XYZ file of C-alpha atoms in Angstrom:
223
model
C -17.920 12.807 30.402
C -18.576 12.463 26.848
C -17.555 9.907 24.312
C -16.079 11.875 22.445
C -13.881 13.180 25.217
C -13.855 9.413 26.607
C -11.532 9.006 23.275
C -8.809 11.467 23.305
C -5.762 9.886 24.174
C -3.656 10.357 27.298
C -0.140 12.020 26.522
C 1.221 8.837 27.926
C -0.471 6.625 25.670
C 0.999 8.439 22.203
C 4.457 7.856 21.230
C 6.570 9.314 18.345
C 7.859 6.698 16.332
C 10.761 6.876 13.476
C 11.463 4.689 10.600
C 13.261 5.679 7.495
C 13.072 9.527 7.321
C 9.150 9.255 8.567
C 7.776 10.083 12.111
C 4.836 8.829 13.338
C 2.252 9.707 16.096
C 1.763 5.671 17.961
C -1.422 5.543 20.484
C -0.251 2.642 22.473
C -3.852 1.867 22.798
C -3.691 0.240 19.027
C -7.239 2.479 18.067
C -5.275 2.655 14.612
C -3.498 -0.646 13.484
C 0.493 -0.625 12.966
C 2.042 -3.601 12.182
C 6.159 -3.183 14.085
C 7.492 -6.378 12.323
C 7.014 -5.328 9.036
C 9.544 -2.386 9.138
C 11.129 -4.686 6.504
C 8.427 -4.994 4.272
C 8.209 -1.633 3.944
C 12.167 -1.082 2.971
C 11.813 -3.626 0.005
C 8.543 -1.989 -0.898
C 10.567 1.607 -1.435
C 13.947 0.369 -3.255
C 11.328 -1.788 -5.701
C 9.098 0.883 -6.311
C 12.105 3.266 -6.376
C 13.377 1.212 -9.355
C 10.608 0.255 -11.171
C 9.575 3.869 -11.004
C 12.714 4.497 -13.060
C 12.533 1.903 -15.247
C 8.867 2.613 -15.603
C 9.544 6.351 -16.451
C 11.945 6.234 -19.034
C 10.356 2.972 -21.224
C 7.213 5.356 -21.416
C 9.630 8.938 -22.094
C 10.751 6.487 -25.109
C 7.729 5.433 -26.179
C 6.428 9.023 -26.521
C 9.224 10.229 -28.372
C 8.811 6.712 -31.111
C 5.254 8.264 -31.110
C 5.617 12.270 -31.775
C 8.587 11.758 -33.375
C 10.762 15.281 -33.673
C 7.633 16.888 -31.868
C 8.359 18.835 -28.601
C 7.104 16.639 -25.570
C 6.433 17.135 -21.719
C 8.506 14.456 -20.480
C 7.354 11.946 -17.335
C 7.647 12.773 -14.242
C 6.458 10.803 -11.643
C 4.212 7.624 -10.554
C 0.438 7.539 -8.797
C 0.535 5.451 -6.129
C -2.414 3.689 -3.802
C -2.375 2.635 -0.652
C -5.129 1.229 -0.686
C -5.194 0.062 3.019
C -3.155 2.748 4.674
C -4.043 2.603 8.121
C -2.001 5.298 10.027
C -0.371 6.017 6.545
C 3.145 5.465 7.753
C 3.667 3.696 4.262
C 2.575 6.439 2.054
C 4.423 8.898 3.737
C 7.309 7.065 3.433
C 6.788 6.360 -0.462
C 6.245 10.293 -0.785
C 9.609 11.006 0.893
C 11.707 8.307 0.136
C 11.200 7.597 -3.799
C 11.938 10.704 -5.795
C 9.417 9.798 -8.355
C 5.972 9.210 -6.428
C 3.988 12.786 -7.735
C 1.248 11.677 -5.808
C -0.622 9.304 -3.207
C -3.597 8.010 -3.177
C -4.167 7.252 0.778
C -7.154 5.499 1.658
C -8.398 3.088 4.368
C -11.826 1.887 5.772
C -11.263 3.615 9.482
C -12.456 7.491 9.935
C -9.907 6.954 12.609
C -7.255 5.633 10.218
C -7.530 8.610 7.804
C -7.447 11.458 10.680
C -4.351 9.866 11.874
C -2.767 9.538 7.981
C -3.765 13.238 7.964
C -2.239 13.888 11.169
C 0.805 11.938 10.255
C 0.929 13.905 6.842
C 1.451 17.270 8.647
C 3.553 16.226 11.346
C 5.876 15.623 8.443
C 5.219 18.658 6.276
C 4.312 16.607 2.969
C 2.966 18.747 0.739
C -1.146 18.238 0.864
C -1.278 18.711 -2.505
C 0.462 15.885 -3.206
C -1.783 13.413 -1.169
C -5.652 12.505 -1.858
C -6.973 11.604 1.825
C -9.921 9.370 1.564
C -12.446 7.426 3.543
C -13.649 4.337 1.878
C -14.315 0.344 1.153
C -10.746 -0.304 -0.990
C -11.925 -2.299 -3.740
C -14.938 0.282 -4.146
C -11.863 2.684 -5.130
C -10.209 0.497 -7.353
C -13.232 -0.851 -9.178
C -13.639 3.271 -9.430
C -10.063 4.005 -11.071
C -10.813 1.214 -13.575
C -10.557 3.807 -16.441
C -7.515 4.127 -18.095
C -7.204 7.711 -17.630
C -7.599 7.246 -14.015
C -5.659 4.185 -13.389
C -2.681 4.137 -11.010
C 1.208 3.215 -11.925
C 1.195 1.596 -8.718
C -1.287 -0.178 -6.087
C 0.376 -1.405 -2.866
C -2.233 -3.882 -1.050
C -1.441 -4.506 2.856
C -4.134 -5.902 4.133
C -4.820 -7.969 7.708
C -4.664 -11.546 6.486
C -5.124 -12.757 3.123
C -5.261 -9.981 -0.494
C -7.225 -12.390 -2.571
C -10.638 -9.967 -1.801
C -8.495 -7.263 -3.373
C -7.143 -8.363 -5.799
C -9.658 -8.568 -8.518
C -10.421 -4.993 -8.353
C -6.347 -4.077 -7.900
C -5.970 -6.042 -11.437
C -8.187 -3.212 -13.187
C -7.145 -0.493 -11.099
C -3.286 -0.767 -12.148
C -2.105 0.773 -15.440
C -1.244 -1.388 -18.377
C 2.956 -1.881 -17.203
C 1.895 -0.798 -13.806
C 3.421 -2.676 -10.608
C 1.116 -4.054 -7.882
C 2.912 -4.619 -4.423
C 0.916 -7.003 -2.614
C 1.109 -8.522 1.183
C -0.267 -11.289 2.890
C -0.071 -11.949 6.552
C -1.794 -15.450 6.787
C 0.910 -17.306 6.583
C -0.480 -20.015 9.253
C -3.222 -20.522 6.414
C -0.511 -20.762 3.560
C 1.767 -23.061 5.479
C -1.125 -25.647 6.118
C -2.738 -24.665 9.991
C -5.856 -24.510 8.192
C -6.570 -26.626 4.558
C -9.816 -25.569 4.446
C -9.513 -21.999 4.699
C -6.459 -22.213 2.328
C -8.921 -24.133 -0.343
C -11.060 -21.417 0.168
C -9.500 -18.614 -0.542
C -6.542 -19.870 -2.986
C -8.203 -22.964 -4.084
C -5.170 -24.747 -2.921
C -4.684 -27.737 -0.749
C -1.457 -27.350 1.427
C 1.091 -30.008 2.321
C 2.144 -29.211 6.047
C 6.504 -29.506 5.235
C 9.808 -28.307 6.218
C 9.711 -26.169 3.118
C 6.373 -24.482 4.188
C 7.557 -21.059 2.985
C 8.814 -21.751 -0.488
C 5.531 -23.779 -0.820
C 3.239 -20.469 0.698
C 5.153 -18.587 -2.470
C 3.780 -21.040 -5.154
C 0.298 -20.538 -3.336
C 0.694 -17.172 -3.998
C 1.856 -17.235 -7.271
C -0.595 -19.610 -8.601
Protein backbone atom coordinates (compact mmCIF):
# COMPACT_ATOMS: atom_id res chain seq x y z
CA UNK A 1 0.00 0.00 0.00
CA UNK A 2 1.12 3.38 -0.71
CA UNK A 3 1.58 6.41 1.45
CA UNK A 4 -0.39 8.21 -0.10
CA UNK A 5 -3.22 5.74 0.20
CA UNK A 6 -1.77 4.94 3.86
CA UNK A 7 -3.32 8.67 4.46
CA UNK A 8 -6.82 8.79 3.37
CA UNK A 9 -8.96 8.75 6.19
CA UNK A 10 -11.39 6.04 7.28
CA UNK A 11 -15.17 7.21 7.05
CA UNK A 12 -15.17 6.56 10.73
CA UNK A 13 -12.46 8.76 11.54
CA UNK A 14 -14.18 12.13 9.79
CA UNK A 15 -16.92 13.81 11.50
CA UNK A 16 -19.13 16.80 10.45
CA UNK A 17 -18.94 19.37 12.87
CA UNK A 18 -21.31 22.67 13.28
CA UNK A 19 -20.69 25.91 14.90
CA UNK A 20 -22.39 29.12 14.09
CA UNK A 21 -23.86 28.69 10.55
CA UNK A 22 -20.37 26.79 9.48
CA UNK A 23 -19.87 22.97 8.93
CA UNK A 24 -16.83 21.41 9.12
CA UNK A 25 -15.19 18.12 7.88
CA UNK A 26 -13.22 16.80 11.67
CA UNK A 27 -10.58 13.77 11.03
CA UNK A 28 -10.59 12.48 14.51
CA UNK A 29 -7.07 11.61 13.81
CA UNK A 30 -6.10 15.54 14.53
CA UNK A 31 -3.79 15.48 10.90
CA UNK A 32 -5.25 19.18 10.81
CA UNK A 33 -5.30 21.09 14.23
CA UNK A 34 -8.83 22.33 15.71
CA UNK A 35 -8.85 23.82 18.82
CA UNK A 36 -12.92 22.68 20.51
CA UNK A 37 -12.55 25.10 23.52
CA UNK A 38 -12.22 28.05 21.70
CA UNK A 39 -15.76 28.00 20.12
CA UNK A 40 -15.91 31.19 22.25
CA UNK A 41 -13.11 32.90 20.97
CA UNK A 42 -14.33 32.69 17.82
CA UNK A 43 -18.01 34.29 18.72
CA UNK A 44 -16.28 37.48 20.22
CA UNK A 45 -13.95 37.50 17.25
CA UNK A 46 -17.26 37.88 14.75
CA UNK A 47 -19.56 40.46 16.83
CA UNK A 48 -16.02 42.66 17.18
CA UNK A 49 -15.11 42.45 13.78
CA UNK A 50 -18.82 42.73 12.85
CA UNK A 51 -18.75 46.16 14.57
CA UNK A 52 -15.66 47.55 13.92
CA UNK A 53 -16.32 46.66 10.32
CA UNK A 54 -19.18 49.16 10.59
CA UNK A 55 -17.66 51.63 12.37
CA UNK A 56 -14.64 51.18 10.19
CA UNK A 57 -16.77 51.59 6.95
CA UNK A 58 -18.59 54.57 7.48
CA UNK A 59 -15.53 56.87 9.28
CA UNK A 60 -13.72 56.12 5.85
CA UNK A 61 -17.36 56.71 3.49
CA UNK A 62 -16.98 60.21 5.49
CA UNK A 63 -13.70 60.84 4.99
CA UNK A 64 -14.05 60.40 1.19
CA UNK A 65 -16.87 62.55 0.86
CA UNK A 66 -14.69 65.64 3.24
CA UNK A 67 -12.17 64.75 0.43
CA UNK A 68 -14.15 64.89 -3.13
CA UNK A 69 -16.42 67.07 -1.82
CA UNK A 70 -19.86 67.25 -4.14
CA UNK A 71 -17.94 64.68 -6.45
CA UNK A 72 -19.78 61.36 -7.20
CA UNK A 73 -18.04 58.50 -5.12
CA UNK A 74 -18.07 54.56 -5.02
CA UNK A 75 -18.90 54.13 -1.53
CA UNK A 76 -17.13 51.23 0.90
CA UNK A 77 -18.08 48.16 0.93
CA UNK A 78 -16.44 45.70 2.76
CA UNK A 79 -13.18 44.68 4.91
CA UNK A 80 -9.95 42.28 3.83
CA UNK A 81 -9.42 40.01 6.30
CA UNK A 82 -6.27 37.45 7.17
CA UNK A 83 -6.19 34.55 8.78
CA UNK A 84 -3.12 34.28 8.92
CA UNK A 85 -2.95 30.83 10.71
CA UNK A 86 -6.12 29.22 9.49
CA UNK A 87 -5.63 25.72 9.99
CA UNK A 88 -8.83 23.86 8.81
CA UNK A 89 -10.22 27.44 8.10
CA UNK A 90 -13.27 27.01 10.26
CA UNK A 91 -12.59 30.75 11.31
CA UNK A 92 -12.56 32.30 7.96
CA UNK A 93 -15.46 30.65 6.87
CA UNK A 94 -17.22 31.75 9.60
CA UNK A 95 -16.03 35.54 9.20
CA UNK A 96 -17.20 35.18 5.41
CA UNK A 97 -20.70 34.07 6.49
CA UNK A 98 -21.34 35.59 9.58
CA UNK A 99 -20.16 39.43 9.17
CA UNK A 100 -21.94 41.05 6.29
CA UNK A 101 -19.02 43.20 5.54
CA UNK A 102 -15.88 40.77 5.08
CA UNK A 103 -15.51 41.15 0.82
CA UNK A 104 -12.78 38.93 1.11
CA UNK A 105 -10.36 36.39 3.01
CA UNK A 106 -7.14 36.00 2.97
CA UNK A 107 -6.73 32.16 4.25
CA UNK A 108 -3.40 31.00 4.79
CA UNK A 109 -1.54 28.49 7.01
CA UNK A 110 1.90 26.66 6.99
CA UNK A 111 0.25 22.91 6.46
CA UNK A 112 -0.40 21.68 2.62
CA UNK A 113 -2.74 19.64 4.69
CA UNK A 114 -4.29 22.64 6.44
CA UNK A 115 -5.06 24.51 3.17
CA UNK A 116 -6.68 21.31 1.27
CA UNK A 117 -8.89 20.96 4.19
CA UNK A 118 -9.75 25.09 4.30
CA UNK A 119 -10.45 24.38 0.60
CA UNK A 120 -12.44 21.46 1.31
CA UNK A 121 -14.23 23.20 4.08
CA UNK A 122 -14.82 26.25 1.66
CA UNK A 123 -16.93 24.11 -0.75
CA UNK A 124 -18.66 22.03 1.60
CA UNK A 125 -20.16 25.37 2.46
CA UNK A 126 -20.65 26.91 -0.96
CA UNK A 127 -18.60 30.25 -0.20
CA UNK A 128 -18.07 31.86 -3.12
CA UNK A 129 -14.18 31.04 -4.30
CA UNK A 130 -13.91 34.22 -5.48
CA UNK A 131 -14.17 35.64 -2.41
CA UNK A 132 -11.31 33.60 -0.68
CA UNK A 133 -7.38 33.68 -1.58
CA UNK A 134 -6.21 29.99 -0.54
CA UNK A 135 -2.58 30.01 0.21
CA UNK A 136 0.31 27.90 1.34
CA UNK A 137 2.90 29.74 3.26
CA UNK A 138 5.30 30.90 6.39
CA UNK A 139 2.61 33.75 7.95
CA UNK A 140 4.82 36.49 8.68
CA UNK A 141 6.45 35.94 5.08
CA UNK A 142 2.77 37.13 3.97
CA UNK A 143 2.47 39.91 6.12
CA UNK A 144 5.95 41.32 5.71
CA UNK A 145 4.57 40.89 1.83
CA UNK A 146 1.23 43.04 2.27
CA UNK A 147 3.37 45.74 3.92
CA UNK A 148 2.33 48.20 1.11
CA UNK A 149 -0.35 50.32 1.71
CA UNK A 150 -2.23 49.41 -1.26
CA UNK A 151 -2.06 45.89 -0.24
CA UNK A 152 -2.55 46.09 3.40
CA UNK A 153 -5.45 44.34 5.14
CA UNK A 154 -8.44 46.09 7.34
CA UNK A 155 -8.08 43.21 9.45
CA UNK A 156 -5.37 40.45 10.58
CA UNK A 157 -6.68 37.81 13.02
CA UNK A 158 -3.47 35.91 14.56
CA UNK A 159 -4.33 32.36 16.26
CA UNK A 160 -1.45 30.82 16.69
CA UNK A 161 -0.33 27.52 19.00
CA UNK A 162 1.20 29.25 21.99
CA UNK A 163 2.50 32.61 22.18
CA UNK A 164 1.81 35.69 18.89
CA UNK A 165 4.84 37.70 19.80
CA UNK A 166 6.76 35.96 16.43
CA UNK A 167 3.85 37.49 14.56
CA UNK A 168 3.37 40.26 15.57
CA UNK A 169 6.01 42.46 14.17
CA UNK A 170 5.13 41.64 10.71
CA UNK A 171 1.04 41.83 11.63
CA UNK A 172 1.93 45.62 12.79
CA UNK A 173 2.88 46.50 9.01
CA UNK A 174 0.55 44.27 7.44
CA UNK A 175 -2.67 46.05 9.02
CA UNK A 176 -4.04 49.24 7.43
CA UNK A 177 -3.56 52.57 9.09
CA UNK A 178 -7.24 52.29 11.47
CA UNK A 179 -7.12 48.63 10.79
CA UNK A 180 -8.02 46.08 13.75
CA UNK A 181 -5.66 43.20 14.62
CA UNK A 182 -7.40 40.26 16.58
CA UNK A 183 -4.78 38.48 18.28
CA UNK A 184 -4.70 35.04 20.51
CA UNK A 185 -2.46 33.53 22.78
CA UNK A 186 -2.75 30.10 24.22
CA UNK A 187 0.28 30.06 26.69
CA UNK A 188 -1.32 31.04 29.39
CA UNK A 189 0.81 28.57 31.81
CA UNK A 190 3.79 30.90 30.55
CA UNK A 191 1.77 34.21 31.26
CA UNK A 192 0.51 33.10 34.63
CA UNK A 193 4.15 32.32 35.90
CA UNK A 194 4.75 28.11 35.19
CA UNK A 195 7.67 29.26 33.42
CA UNK A 196 9.62 32.96 34.25
CA UNK A 197 12.08 32.31 31.97
CA UNK A 198 10.24 31.60 28.97
CA UNK A 199 7.86 34.51 29.89
CA UNK A 200 11.18 36.92 30.05
CA UNK A 201 11.87 35.63 26.87
CA UNK A 202 9.34 36.20 24.86
CA UNK A 203 7.49 39.31 26.65
CA UNK A 204 10.43 40.52 28.51
CA UNK A 205 8.36 40.21 31.56
CA UNK A 206 8.98 38.63 34.88
CA UNK A 207 5.69 37.06 36.29
CA UNK A 208 4.45 37.06 39.88
CA UNK A 209 2.76 33.52 40.38
CA UNK A 210 -0.93 35.16 42.23
CA UNK A 211 -4.51 34.65 42.70
CA UNK A 212 -5.01 37.33 40.10
CA UNK A 213 -2.86 35.43 37.48
CA UNK A 214 -5.27 36.32 34.65
CA UNK A 215 -5.72 40.03 35.05
CA UNK A 216 -1.87 40.03 35.46
CA UNK A 217 -1.41 37.65 31.91
CA UNK A 218 -3.59 40.81 30.33
CA UNK A 219 -1.02 43.52 31.40
CA UNK A 220 1.69 41.03 29.93
CA UNK A 221 -0.04 41.26 26.95
CA UNK A 222 -0.71 44.66 26.79
CA UNK A 223 2.66 45.84 27.64
Amino acid sequence: MSSSEQAKPDVKDVQVIEEGTVRMEYDSREVVFYNKVQVLNRDLSINVIRLFAEKYLAEKSEKLKRKKGNAEIAEPTGIKILDALSASGLRSIRYLKEIPQAEHVFINDLSSDATKQAESNCLLNDVDMSRVTLNNEDATMVMYRHRDPRLQFDVIDLDPYGTAVPFLDGAVQAVKDGGLLCVTCTDMSVLSGGYPEKCFTQYHSMPITMFAFLFESLILLKK
